């Protein structure tokens, strides 16, 4: 027995000698005592005769284990739990014969408050605290609810039975088939659900609680419902309408129908992630599903839309076809993310989804993947913490970017055909990355697998250097590639990619004069003398996942078309974000970037400004550390002047849907940089809002709350806190909570940290408050000290690696000194948080900031001196 324990402390996949075929699961949650009783009858197929069955189980007490063998015998099992490996071994004193048997288990568990497994979610109705019972399983939480083969490749069918209080709503992946009064307790009812198709454990789900709903149907008859808090059914309308359209869109796009009879979506009061794609019962945090006609901003509505579309894309990618193991997590996450932009572009064109893919996905992927501590998209993982840690920007953002790149490389028609082949071939089964490449390759007759393997099997991405030269009588454009590493160092492994290169020129602005695959370290192409004279823009439309470094001459030529906005918005964005990245890597100077920003003064595209604002925030962080915040603020105010007066304060009739978000972003930056008129107007509007004279439009609320708090005092904080406490809308609470972090007074920030532990704060809001405090240098120091003090509590509070990883990242990654890097490194080597990869990434980021400061600090000061007032 001891030997067995030792061997299992290293995480291993479950043995495949016994395979689950069908589960009958009965759960009876007790919403007062916060525990549950359960029974499961699992039809298993014994492939190799054995006397021991190993399956996953965690935090459950298995009281009884029996096995009904095909010949009618009933064997009694002896159960041992292994917490370390999250398994249970059921041992029988005789060999179980090959073939089908039924494993009958009785168990009990706690309805925990960790928002993972089978948990209780707190909510309030008229001041009364109540609880719902719900589930969050991905990736390894199902084993906390019922003993099971909790790995994605063990697909089986499931039938759930819930025993619930009569007046509660009971939901599962499948529709209800019967509901009868409990035979011995008339206050309970027994609800039986239909059997699911073949599926993985991590997408099963149940919900027991109170809810209202609204309902609709797709053109193929699938029932779609949105469940909301009591009395708020209409806040589900936007998501309901969109869900119907989205399911119809994907039905048509992939030519594979949505396989279940219903699609439910439900908002849960306490919820750590954004949403979870349980098949037929998608769960969301309230802010990711509900839209209030007055309180919801366009930016939030867009997030709701993209979350709904992302989760519904999973009904095909992830649920119907599932990755064989978490190594290929990116397959479903990258795809669902890509699909949300694809469908968003078609279903909500005014929201400009495709444009935001570049600031959202490309931006985040570049940001993480330039680190030495990044990881390849296909990554070996074994422990639950390791699995948790790869739910990151590499799997989601880089995944979606690569799909976008290949979509463009092979074209939409071949892409659709390939996807259809892939979905049909692997429906109700599992697949690996290369299965997808094979399908797309077969559909397009292009070398998809060899191109894409260079992107998924190695980490990082290339920097393409471009220069122009005259050789003899001909003009040549020289392209070379090397791995782009954030600190500017050379890659000792000489990694190379198959890079789809495209380039347009002043003479041919919309049709690329060059399109080729760069697979060597460098390549020259001969160009027309007319092309050679004007500007040249590489990576047309920014579809390729690579950075471009232009020679000085070529970069200079790009300034006029930037100023005149002759280049399309995404290309204008590409130029500035590439230079920004080169600055951070020490391959270009910060002063050059600040100079380049002036070319964008009259820029009218939100997506471009959104990237510039992110760049400005990073610079502001660096300047704050140097004690040069004021001159940097003054530079920022001047830079934003034109766009600020272009956008004004008020919506103009007929303006784009996204203009409100654009306006809010610019006002926020200008306001935080101390623009007096913005500050005054923010205060005036805030007062009128408080006095109920004129409510602030939803789009502007976050910006105004932040600005008044940044320049406010204790009284401002108390006012905001009162608003927070009295508010029931999660979205509004989130906005106010984020604004708390803008306080520049240490005692207020301390209070926010304390407040994050208050019972008035929902679990997910406490993560938000902690992150908000860490948004300034002052706050970050306080937050880090707080973290060191509370390390153990926090690790316990946030289950799994994902949340604690996020907290650690927001608390440390903006520091900028070697001392801090060492401190963080040493702290976590003494007090591990189970997120080694994240800690490495944070430490690397701190060192990058430190390097940047040392390299460019002096010249930056000198440049900013002219803005000092
Ligand atoms: Zn997802």
PDB file of N, CA and C and ligand atoms in Angstrom, residues 138 275 277 310-311 314 332-333 336-337 391 396, ligand 1:
ATOM      1  N   UNK A 138     -14.395  22.164 -15.108  1.00  0.00           N
ATOM      2  CA  UNK A 138     -13.177  22.202 -15.908  1.00  0.00           C
ATOM      3  C   UNK A 138     -12.027  22.806 -15.116  1.00  0.00           C
ATOM      4  N   UNK A 275     -16.998  32.262 -18.006  1.00  0.00           N
ATOM      5  CA  UNK A 275     -18.102  31.374 -18.359  1.00  0.00           C
ATOM      6  C   UNK A 275     -17.546  29.975 -18.575  1.00  0.00           C
ATOM      7  N   UNK A 277     -18.411  26.256 -20.729  1.00  0.00           N
ATOM      8  CA  UNK A 277     -19.210  25.743 -21.841  1.00  0.00           C
ATOM      9  C   UNK A 277     -19.890  24.400 -21.585  1.00  0.00           C
ATOM     10  N   UNK A 310     -18.237  32.688 -27.892  1.00  0.00           N
ATOM     11  CA  UNK A 310     -17.124  31.796 -27.570  1.00  0.00           C
ATOM     12  C   UNK A 310     -17.658  30.489 -26.963  1.00  0.00           C
ATOM     13  N   UNK A 311     -18.546  30.623 -25.976  1.00  0.00           N
ATOM     14  CA  UNK A 311     -19.044  29.418 -25.304  1.00  0.00           C
ATOM     15  C   UNK A 311     -19.867  28.557 -26.253  1.00  0.00           C
ATOM     16  N   UNK A 314     -17.902  26.398 -28.469  1.00  0.00           N
ATOM     17  CA  UNK A 314     -17.415  25.197 -27.780  1.00  0.00           C
ATOM     18  C   UNK A 314     -18.376  24.014 -27.916  1.00  0.00           C
ATOM     19  N   UNK A 332      -9.395  23.710 -28.531  1.00  0.00           N
ATOM     20  CA  UNK A 332     -10.759  24.193 -28.326  1.00  0.00           C
ATOM     21  C   UNK A 332     -10.774  25.665 -27.955  1.00  0.00           C
ATOM     22  N   UNK A 333      -9.802  26.118 -27.163  1.00  0.00           N
ATOM     23  CA  UNK A 333      -9.836  27.517 -26.731  1.00  0.00           C
ATOM     24  C   UNK A 333      -9.484  28.469 -27.872  1.00  0.00           C
ATOM     25  N   UNK A 336     -12.555  28.403 -30.252  1.00  0.00           N
ATOM     26  CA  UNK A 336     -13.752  29.101 -29.764  1.00  0.00           C
ATOM     27  C   UNK A 336     -13.505  30.609 -29.800  1.00  0.00           C
ATOM     28  N   UNK A 337     -12.291  31.031 -29.463  1.00  0.00           N
ATOM     29  CA  UNK A 337     -11.987  32.455 -29.487  1.00  0.00           C
ATOM     30  C   UNK A 337     -12.056  32.984 -30.920  1.00  0.00           C
ATOM     31  N   UNK A 391      -4.418  27.611 -18.934  1.00  0.00           N
ATOM     32  CA  UNK A 391      -5.587  28.385 -19.371  1.00  0.00           C
ATOM     33  C   UNK A 391      -5.139  29.841 -19.464  1.00  0.00           C
ATOM     34  N   UNK A 396      -5.475  30.634 -25.396  1.00  0.00           N
ATOM     35  CA  UNK A 396      -6.637  31.372 -25.911  1.00  0.00           C
ATOM     36  C   UNK A 396      -6.237  32.303 -27.055  1.00  0.00           C
TER      37      UNK A 396
HETATM   38 ZN1  LIG B   1     -13.369  28.581 -23.784  1.00  0.00          ZN
END
